[in-house]
mmCIF file of N, CA and C in Angstrom:
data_model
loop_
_atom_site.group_PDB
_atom_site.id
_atom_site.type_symbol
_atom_site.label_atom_id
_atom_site.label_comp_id
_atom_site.label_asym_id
_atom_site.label_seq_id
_atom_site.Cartn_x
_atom_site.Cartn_y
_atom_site.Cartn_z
ATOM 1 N N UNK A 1 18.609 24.223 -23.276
ATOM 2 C CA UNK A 1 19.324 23.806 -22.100
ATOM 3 C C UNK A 1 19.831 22.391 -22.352
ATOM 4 N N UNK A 2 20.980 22.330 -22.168
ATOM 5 C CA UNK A 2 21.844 20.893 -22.108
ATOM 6 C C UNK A 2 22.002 20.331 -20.757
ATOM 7 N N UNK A 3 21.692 19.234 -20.632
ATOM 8 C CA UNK A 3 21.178 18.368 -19.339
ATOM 9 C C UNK A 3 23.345 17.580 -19.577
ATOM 10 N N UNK A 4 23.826 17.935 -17.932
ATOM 11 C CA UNK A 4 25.120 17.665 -17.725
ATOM 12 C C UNK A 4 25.019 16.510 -16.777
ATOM 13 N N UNK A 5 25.604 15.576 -16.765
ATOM 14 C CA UNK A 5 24.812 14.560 -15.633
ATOM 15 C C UNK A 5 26.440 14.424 -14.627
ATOM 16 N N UNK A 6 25.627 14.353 -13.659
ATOM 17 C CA UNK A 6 26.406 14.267 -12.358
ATOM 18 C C UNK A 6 26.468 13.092 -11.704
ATOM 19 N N UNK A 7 27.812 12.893 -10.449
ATOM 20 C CA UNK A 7 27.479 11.648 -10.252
ATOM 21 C C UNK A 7 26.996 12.434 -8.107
ATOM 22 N N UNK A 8 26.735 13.459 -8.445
ATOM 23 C CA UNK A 8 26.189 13.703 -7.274
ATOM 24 C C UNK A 8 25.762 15.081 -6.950
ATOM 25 N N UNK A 9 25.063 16.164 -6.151
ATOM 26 C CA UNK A 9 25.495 17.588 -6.361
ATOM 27 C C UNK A 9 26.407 18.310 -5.844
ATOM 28 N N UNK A 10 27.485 17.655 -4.732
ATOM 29 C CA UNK A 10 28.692 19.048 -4.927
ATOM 30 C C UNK A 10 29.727 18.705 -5.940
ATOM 31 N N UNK A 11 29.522 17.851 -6.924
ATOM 32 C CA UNK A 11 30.499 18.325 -8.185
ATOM 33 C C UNK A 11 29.676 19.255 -9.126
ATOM 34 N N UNK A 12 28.691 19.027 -9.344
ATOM 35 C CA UNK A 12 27.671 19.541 -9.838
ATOM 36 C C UNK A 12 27.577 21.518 -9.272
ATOM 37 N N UNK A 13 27.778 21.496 -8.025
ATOM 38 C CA UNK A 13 27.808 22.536 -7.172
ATOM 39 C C UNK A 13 28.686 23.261 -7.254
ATOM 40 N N UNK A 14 30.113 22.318 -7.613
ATOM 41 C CA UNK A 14 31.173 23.289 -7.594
ATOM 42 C C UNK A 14 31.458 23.978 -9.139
ATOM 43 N N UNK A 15 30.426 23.031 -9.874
ATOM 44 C CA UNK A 15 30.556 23.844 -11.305
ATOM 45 C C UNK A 15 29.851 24.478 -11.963
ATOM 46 N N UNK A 16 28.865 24.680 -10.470
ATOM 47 C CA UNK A 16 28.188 26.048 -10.975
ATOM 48 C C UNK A 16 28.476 27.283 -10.326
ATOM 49 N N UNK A 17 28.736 26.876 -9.145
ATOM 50 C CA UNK A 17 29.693 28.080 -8.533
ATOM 51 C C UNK A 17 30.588 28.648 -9.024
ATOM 52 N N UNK A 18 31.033 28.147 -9.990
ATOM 53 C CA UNK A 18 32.789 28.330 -10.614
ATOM 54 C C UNK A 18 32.368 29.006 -11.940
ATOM 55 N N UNK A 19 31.059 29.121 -12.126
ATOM 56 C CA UNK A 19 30.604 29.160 -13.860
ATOM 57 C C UNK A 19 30.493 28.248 -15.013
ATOM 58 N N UNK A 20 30.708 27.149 -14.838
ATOM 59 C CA UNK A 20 31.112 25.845 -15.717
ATOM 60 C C UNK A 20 29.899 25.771 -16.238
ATOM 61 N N UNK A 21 29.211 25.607 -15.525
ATOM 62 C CA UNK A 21 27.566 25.396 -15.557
ATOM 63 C C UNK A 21 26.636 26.578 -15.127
ATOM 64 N N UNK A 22 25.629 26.955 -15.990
ATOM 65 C CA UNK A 22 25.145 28.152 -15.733
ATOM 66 C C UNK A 22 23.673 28.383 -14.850
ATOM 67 N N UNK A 23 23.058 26.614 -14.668
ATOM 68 C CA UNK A 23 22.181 26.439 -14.104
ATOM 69 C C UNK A 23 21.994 25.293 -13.724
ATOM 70 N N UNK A 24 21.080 24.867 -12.335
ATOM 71 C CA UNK A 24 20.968 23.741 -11.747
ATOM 72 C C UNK A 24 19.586 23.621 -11.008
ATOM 73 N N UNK A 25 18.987 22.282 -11.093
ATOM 74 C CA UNK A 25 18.361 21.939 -10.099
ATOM 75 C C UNK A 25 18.700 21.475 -9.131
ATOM 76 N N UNK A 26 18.631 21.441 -7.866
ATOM 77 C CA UNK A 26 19.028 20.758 -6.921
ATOM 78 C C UNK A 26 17.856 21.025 -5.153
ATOM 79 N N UNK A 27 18.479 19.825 -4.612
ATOM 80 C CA UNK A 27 17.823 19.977 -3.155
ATOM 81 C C UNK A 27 18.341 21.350 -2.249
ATOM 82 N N UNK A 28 17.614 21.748 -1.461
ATOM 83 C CA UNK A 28 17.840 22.665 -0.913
ATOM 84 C C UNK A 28 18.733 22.713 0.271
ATOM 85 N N UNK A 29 18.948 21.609 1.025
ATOM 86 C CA UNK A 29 19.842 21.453 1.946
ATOM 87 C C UNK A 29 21.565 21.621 1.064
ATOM 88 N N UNK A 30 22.056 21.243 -0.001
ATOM 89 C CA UNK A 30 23.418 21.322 -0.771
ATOM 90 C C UNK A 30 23.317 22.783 -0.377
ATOM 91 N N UNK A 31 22.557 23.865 -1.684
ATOM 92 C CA UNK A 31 22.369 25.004 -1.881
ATOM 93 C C UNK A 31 22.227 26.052 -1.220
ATOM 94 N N UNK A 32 21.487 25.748 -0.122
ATOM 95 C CA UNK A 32 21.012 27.239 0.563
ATOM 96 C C UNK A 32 21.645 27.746 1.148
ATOM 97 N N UNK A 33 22.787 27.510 1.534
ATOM 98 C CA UNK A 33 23.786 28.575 2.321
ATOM 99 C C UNK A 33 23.990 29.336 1.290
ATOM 100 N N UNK A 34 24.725 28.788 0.112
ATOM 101 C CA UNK A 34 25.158 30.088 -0.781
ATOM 102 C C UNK A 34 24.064 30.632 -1.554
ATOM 103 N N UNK A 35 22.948 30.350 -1.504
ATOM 104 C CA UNK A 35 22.017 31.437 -1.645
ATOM 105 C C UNK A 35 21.663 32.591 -0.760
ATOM 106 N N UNK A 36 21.704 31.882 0.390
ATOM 107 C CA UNK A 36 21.352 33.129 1.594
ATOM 108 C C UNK A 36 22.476 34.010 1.457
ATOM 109 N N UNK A 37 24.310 33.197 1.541
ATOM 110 C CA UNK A 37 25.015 34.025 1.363
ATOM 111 C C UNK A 37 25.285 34.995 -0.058
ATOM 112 N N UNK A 38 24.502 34.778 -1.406
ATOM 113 C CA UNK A 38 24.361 35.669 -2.374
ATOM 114 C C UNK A 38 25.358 34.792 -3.177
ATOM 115 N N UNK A 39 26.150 33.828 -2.826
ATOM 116 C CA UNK A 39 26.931 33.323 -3.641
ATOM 117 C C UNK A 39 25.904 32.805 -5.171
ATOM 118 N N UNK A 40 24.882 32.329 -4.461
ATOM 119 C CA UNK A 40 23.907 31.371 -5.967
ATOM 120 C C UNK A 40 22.483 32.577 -5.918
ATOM 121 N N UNK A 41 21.921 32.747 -7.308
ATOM 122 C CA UNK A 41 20.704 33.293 -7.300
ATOM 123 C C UNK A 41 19.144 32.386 -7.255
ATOM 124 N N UNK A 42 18.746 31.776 -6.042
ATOM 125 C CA UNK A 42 17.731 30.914 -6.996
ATOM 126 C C UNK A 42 16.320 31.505 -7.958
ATOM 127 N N UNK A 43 16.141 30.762 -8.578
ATOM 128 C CA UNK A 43 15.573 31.068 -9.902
ATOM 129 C C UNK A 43 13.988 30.798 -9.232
ATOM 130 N N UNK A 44 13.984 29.733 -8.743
ATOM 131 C CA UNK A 44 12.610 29.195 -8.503
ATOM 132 C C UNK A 44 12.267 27.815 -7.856
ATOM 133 N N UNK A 45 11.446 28.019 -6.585
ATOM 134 C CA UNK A 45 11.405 26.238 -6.511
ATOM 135 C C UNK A 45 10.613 25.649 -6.837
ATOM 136 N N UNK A 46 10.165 24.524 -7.045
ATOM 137 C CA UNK A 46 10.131 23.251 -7.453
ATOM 138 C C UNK A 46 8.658 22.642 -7.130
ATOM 139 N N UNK A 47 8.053 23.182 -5.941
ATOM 140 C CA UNK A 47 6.990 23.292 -5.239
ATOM 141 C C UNK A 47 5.983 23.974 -5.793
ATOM 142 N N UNK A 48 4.798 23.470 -5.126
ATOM 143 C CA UNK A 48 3.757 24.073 -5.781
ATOM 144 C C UNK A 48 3.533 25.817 -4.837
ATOM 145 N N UNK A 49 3.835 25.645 -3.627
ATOM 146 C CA UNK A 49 4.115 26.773 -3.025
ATOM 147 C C UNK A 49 5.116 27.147 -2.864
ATOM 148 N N UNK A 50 5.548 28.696 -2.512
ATOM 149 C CA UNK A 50 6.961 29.519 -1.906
ATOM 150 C C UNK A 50 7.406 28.083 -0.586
ATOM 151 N N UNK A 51 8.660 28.434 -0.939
ATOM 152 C CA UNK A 51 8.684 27.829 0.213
ATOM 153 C C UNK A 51 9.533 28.238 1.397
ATOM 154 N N UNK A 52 9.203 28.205 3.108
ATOM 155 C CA UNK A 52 9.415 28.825 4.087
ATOM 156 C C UNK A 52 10.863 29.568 3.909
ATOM 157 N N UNK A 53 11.623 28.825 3.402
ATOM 158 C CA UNK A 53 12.833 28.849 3.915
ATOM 159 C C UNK A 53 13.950 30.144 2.641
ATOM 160 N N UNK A 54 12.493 30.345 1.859
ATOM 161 C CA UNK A 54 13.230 31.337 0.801
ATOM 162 C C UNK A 54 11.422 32.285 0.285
ATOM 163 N N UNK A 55 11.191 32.738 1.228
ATOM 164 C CA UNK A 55 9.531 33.337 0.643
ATOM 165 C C UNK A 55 9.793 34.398 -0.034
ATOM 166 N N UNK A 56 10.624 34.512 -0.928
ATOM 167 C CA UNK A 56 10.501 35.652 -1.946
ATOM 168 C C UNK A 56 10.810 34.952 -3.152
ATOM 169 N N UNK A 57 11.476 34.266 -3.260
ATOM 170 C CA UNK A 57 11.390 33.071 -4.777
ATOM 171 C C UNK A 57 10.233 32.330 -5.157
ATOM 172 N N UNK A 58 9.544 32.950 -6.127
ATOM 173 C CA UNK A 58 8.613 32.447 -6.915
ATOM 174 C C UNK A 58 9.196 30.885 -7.131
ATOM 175 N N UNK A 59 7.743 30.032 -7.315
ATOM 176 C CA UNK A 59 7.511 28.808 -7.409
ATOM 177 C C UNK A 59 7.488 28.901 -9.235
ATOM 178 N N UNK A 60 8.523 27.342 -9.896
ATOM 179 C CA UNK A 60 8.362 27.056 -11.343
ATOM 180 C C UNK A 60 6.894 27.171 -11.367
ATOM 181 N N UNK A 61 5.729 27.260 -10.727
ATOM 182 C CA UNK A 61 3.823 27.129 -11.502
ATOM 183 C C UNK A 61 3.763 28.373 -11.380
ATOM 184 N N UNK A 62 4.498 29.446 -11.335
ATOM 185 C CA UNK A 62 4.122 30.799 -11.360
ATOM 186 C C UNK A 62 4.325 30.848 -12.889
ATOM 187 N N UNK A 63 5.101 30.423 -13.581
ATOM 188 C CA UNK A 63 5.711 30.638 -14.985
ATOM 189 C C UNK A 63 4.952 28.922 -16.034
ATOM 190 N N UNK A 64 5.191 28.490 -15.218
ATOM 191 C CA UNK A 64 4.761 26.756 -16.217
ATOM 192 C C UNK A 64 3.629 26.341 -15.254
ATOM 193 N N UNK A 65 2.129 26.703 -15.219
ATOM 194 C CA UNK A 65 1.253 26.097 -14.414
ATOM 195 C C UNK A 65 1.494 24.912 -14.068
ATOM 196 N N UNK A 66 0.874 24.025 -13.354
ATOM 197 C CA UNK A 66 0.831 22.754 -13.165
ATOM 198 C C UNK A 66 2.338 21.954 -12.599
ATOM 199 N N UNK A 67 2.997 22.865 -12.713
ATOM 200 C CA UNK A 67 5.031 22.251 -12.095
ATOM 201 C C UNK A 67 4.635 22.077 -11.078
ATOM 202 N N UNK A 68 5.539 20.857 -10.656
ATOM 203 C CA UNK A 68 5.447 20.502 -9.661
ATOM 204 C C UNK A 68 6.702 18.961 -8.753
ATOM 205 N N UNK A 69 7.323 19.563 -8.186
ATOM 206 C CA UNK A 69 8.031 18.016 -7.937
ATOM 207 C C UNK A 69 8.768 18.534 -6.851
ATOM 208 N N UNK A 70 8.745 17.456 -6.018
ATOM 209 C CA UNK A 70 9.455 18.144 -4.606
ATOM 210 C C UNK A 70 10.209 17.071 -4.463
ATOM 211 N N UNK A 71 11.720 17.238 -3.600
ATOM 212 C CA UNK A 71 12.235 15.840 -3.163
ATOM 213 C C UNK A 71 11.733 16.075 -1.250
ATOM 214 N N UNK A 72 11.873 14.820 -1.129
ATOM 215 C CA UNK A 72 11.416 13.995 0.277
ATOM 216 C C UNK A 72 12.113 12.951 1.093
ATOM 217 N N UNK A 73 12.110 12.568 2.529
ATOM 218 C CA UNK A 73 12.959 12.384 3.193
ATOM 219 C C UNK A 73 12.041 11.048 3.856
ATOM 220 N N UNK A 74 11.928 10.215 3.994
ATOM 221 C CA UNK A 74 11.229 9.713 5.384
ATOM 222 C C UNK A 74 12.313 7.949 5.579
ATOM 223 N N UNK A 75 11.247 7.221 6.655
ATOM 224 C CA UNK A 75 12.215 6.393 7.192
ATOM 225 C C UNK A 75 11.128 4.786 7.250
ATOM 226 N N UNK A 76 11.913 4.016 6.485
ATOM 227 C CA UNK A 76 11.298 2.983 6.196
ATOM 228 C C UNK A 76 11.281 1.224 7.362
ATOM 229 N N UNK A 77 10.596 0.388 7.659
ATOM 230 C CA UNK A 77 11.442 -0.496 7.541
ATOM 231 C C UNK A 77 11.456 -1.921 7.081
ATOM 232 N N UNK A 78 11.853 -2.656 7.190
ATOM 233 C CA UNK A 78 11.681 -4.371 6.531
ATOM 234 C C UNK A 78 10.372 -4.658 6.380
ATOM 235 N N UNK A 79 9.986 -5.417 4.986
ATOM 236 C CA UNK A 79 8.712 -5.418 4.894
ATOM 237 C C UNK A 79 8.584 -7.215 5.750
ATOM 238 N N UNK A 80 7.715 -6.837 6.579
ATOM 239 C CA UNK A 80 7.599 -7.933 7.778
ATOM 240 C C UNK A 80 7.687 -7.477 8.986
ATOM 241 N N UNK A 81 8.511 -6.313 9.181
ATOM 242 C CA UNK A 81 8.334 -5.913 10.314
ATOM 243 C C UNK A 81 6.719 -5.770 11.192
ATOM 244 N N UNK A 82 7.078 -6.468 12.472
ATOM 245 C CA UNK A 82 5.721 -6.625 13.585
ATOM 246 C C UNK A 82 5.309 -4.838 13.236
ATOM 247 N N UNK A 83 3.626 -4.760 13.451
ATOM 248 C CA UNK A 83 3.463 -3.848 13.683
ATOM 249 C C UNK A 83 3.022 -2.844 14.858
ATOM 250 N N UNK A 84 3.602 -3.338 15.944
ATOM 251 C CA UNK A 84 4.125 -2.841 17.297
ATOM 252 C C UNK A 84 4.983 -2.335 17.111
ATOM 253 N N UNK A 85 6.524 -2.695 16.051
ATOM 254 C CA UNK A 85 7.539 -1.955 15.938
ATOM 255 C C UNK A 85 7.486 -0.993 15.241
ATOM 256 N N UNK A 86 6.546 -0.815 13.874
ATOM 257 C CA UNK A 86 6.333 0.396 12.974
ATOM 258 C C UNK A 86 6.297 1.486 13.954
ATOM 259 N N UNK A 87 4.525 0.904 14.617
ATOM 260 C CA UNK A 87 4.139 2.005 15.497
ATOM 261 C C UNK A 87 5.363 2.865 16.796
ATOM 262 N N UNK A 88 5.523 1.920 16.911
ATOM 263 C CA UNK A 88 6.818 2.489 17.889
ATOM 264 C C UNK A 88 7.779 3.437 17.287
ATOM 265 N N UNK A 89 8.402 2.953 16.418
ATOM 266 C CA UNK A 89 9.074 3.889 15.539
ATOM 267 C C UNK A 89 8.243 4.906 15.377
ATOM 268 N N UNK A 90 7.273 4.648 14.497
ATOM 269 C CA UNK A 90 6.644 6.163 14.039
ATOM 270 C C UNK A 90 6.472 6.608 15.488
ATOM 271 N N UNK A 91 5.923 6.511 16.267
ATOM 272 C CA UNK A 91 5.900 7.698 17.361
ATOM 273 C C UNK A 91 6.687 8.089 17.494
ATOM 274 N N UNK A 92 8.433 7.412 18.070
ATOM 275 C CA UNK A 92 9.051 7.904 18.340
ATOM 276 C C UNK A 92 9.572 8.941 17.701
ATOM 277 N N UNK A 93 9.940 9.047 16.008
ATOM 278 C CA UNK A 93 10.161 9.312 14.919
ATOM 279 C C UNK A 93 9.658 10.718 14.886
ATOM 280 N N UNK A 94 8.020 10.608 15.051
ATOM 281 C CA UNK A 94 7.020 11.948 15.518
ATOM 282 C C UNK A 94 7.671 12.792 16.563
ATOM 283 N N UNK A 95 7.532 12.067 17.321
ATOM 284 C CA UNK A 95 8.457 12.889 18.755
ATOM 285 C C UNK A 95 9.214 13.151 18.492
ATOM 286 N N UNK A 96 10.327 12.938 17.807
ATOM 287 C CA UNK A 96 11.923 14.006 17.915
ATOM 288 C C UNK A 96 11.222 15.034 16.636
ATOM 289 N N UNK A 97 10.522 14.779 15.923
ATOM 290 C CA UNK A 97 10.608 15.604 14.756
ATOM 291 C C UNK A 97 9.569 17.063 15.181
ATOM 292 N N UNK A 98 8.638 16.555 16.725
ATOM 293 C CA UNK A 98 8.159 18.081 17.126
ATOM 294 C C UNK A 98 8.919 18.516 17.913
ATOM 295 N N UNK A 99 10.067 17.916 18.149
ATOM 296 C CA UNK A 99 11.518 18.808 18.899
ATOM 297 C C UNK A 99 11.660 20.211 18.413
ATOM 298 N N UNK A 100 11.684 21.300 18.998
ATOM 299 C CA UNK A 100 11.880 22.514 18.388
ATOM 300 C C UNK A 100 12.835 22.719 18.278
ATOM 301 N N UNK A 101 13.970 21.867 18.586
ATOM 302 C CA UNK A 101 15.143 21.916 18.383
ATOM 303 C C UNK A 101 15.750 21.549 17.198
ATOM 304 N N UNK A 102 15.270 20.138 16.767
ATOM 305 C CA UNK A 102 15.105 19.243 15.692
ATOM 306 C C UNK A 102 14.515 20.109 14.275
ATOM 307 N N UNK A 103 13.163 20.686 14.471
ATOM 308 C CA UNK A 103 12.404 21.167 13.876
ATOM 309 C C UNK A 103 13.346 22.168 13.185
ATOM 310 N N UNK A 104 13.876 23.213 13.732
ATOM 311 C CA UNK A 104 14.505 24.289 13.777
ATOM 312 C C UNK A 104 15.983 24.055 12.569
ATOM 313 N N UNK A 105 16.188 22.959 13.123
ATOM 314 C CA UNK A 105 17.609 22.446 11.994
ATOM 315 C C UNK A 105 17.168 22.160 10.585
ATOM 316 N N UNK A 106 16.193 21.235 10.905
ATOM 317 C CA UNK A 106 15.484 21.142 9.347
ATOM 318 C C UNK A 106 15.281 22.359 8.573
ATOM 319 N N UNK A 107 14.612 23.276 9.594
ATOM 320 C CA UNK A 107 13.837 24.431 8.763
ATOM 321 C C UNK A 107 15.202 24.806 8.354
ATOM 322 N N UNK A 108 16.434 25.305 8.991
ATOM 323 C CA UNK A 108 17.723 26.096 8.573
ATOM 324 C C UNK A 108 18.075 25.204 7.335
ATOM 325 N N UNK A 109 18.188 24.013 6.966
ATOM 326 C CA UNK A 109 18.274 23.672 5.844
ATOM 327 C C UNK A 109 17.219 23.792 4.546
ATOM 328 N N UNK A 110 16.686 24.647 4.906
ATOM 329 C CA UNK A 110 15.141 24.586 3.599
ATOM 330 C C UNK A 110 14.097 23.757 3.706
ATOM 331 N N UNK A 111 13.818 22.481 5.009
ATOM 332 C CA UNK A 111 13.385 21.188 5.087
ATOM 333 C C UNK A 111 11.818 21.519 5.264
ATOM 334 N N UNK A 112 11.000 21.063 5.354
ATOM 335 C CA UNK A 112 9.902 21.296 6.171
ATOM 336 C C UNK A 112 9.305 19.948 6.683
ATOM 337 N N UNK A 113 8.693 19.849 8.293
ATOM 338 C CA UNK A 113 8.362 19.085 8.892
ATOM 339 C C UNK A 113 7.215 17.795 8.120
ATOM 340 N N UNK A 114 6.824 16.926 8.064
ATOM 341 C CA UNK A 114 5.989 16.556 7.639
ATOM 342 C C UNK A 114 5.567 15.146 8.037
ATOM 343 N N UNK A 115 4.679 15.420 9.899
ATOM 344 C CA UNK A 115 4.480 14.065 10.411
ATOM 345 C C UNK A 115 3.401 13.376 10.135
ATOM 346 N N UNK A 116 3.198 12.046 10.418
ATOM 347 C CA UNK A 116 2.017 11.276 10.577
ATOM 348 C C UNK A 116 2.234 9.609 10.231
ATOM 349 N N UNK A 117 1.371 8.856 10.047
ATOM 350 C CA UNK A 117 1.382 7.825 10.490
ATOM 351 C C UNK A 117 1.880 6.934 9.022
ATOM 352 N N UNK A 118 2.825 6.079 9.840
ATOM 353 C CA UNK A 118 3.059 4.761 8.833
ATOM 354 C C UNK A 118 1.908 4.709 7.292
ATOM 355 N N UNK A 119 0.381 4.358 7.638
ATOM 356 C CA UNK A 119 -0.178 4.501 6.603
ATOM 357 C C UNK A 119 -0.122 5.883 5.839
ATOM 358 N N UNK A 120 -0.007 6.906 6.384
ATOM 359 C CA UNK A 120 -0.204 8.298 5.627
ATOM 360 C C UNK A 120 1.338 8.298 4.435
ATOM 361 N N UNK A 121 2.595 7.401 5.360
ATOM 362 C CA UNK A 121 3.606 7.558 4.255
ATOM 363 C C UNK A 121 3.629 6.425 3.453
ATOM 364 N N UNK A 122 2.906 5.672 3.674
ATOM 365 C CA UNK A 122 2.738 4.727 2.734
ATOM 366 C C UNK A 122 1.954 4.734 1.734
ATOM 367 N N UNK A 123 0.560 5.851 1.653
ATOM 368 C CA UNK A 123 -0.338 6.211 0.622
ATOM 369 C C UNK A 123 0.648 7.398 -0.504
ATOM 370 N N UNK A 124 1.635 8.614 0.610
ATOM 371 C CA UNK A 124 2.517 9.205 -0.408
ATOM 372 C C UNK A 124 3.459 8.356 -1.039
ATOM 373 N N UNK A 125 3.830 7.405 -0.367
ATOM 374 C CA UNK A 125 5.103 6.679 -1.614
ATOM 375 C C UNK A 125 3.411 6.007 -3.244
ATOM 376 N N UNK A 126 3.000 5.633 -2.827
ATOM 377 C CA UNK A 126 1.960 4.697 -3.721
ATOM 378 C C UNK A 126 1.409 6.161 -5.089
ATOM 379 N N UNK A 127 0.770 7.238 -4.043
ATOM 380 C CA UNK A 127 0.677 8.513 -4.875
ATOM 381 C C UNK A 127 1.825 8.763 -5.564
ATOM 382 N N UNK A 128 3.343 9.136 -5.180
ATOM 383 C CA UNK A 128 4.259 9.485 -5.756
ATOM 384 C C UNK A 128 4.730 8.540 -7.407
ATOM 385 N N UNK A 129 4.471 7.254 -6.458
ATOM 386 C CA UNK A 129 4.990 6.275 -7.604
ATOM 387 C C UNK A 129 4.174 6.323 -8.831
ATOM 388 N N UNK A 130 2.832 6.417 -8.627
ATOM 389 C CA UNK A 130 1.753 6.403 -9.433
ATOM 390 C C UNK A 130 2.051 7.913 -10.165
ATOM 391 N N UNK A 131 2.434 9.147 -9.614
ATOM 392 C CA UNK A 131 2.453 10.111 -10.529
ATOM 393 C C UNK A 131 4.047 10.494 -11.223
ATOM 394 N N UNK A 132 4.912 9.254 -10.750
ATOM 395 C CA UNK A 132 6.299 9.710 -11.697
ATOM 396 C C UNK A 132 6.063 8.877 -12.611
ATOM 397 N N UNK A 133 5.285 7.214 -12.376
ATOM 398 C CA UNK A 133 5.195 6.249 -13.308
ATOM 399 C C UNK A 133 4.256 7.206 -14.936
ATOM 400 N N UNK A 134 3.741 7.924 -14.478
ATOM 401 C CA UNK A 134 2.562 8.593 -15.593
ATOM 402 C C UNK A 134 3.711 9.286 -16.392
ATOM 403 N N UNK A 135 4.704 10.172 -15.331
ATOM 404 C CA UNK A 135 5.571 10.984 -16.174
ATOM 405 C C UNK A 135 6.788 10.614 -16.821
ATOM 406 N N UNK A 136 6.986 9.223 -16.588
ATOM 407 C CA UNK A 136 7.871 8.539 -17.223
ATOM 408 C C UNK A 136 7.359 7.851 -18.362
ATOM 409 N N UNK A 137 6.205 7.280 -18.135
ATOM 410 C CA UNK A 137 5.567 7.033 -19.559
ATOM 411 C C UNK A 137 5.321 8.104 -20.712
ATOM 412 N N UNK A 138 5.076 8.795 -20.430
ATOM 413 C CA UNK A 138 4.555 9.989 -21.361
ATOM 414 C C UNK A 138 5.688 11.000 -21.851
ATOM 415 N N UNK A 139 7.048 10.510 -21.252
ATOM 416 C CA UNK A 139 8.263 11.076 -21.819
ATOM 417 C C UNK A 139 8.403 10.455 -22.269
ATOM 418 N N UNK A 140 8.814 9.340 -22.369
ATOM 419 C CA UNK A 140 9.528 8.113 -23.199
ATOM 420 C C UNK A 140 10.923 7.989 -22.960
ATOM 421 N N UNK A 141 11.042 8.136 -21.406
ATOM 422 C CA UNK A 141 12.397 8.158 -20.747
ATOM 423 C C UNK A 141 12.995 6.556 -20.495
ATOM 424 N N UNK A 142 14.179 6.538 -21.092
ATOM 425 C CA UNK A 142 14.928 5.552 -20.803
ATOM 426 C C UNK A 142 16.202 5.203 -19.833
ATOM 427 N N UNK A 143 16.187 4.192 -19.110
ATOM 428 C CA UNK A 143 17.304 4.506 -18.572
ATOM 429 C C UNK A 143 18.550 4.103 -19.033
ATOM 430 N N UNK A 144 19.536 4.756 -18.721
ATOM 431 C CA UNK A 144 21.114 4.725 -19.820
ATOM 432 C C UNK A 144 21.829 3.893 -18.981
#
């Protein structure tokens, strides 16, 4: 496999749709319409589980144990910010996101919900960083 680099995914999208390109990774919000609509086949996600929004596509650890990499969404702010305002935010933040209305849009894009507190997303960024920093060392990836 030859790695094509993009400067985003609907160019990327449109050249695999078109055949240019015969395979892609990508987020699920670009993609999933034309999967549902049969336009794209997906192969597999990315996750360690199926995920909601396609439960018949096997997960890459069905075939390569241990795969694993998901992309993620959340909402940050100034480091200094009072923490009356975090908290505020995060509740509020919480609250629209158990909107079943809200909820419901995400899910139609492939998304899945994932609330809790300022510290809980601050231990996943620290986890995350700590487990791409391992996988960037141990490739010997450079940046171009």
């Amino acid at each position: 496999m030859q790695h094509v680099p993009y400067r985003g995914a609907p160019a990327a999208l449109t050249d695999l749709l078109s055949g240019q390109v015969q395979v892609m990774f990508d987020n699920l919000p670009t993609s999933i319409d034309h999967v549902k609509a049969g336009r794209l086949r997906a192969l597999a996600v990315t996750s360690t589980t199926r995920w909601p929004a396609l439960p018949d596509v096997p997960t890459v650890a069905d075939f390569v144990p241990g795969f694993e990499t998901s992309a993620w969404a959340g909402f940050g702010a100034p480091k200094g910010t009072p923490n009356e305002i975090v908290d505020l935010l995060n509740r509020e933040i919480n609250a629209g996101l158990a909107d079943p209305k809200i909820a419901a849009k995400i899910a139609a894009i492939g998304g899945v919900v994932l609330p809790g507190s300022s510290a809980d997303f601050a231990k996943f960024i620290t986890d995350e960083t700590e487990k791409w920093t391992k996988v960037v060392k141990f490739s010997g990836a450079r940046a171009e």
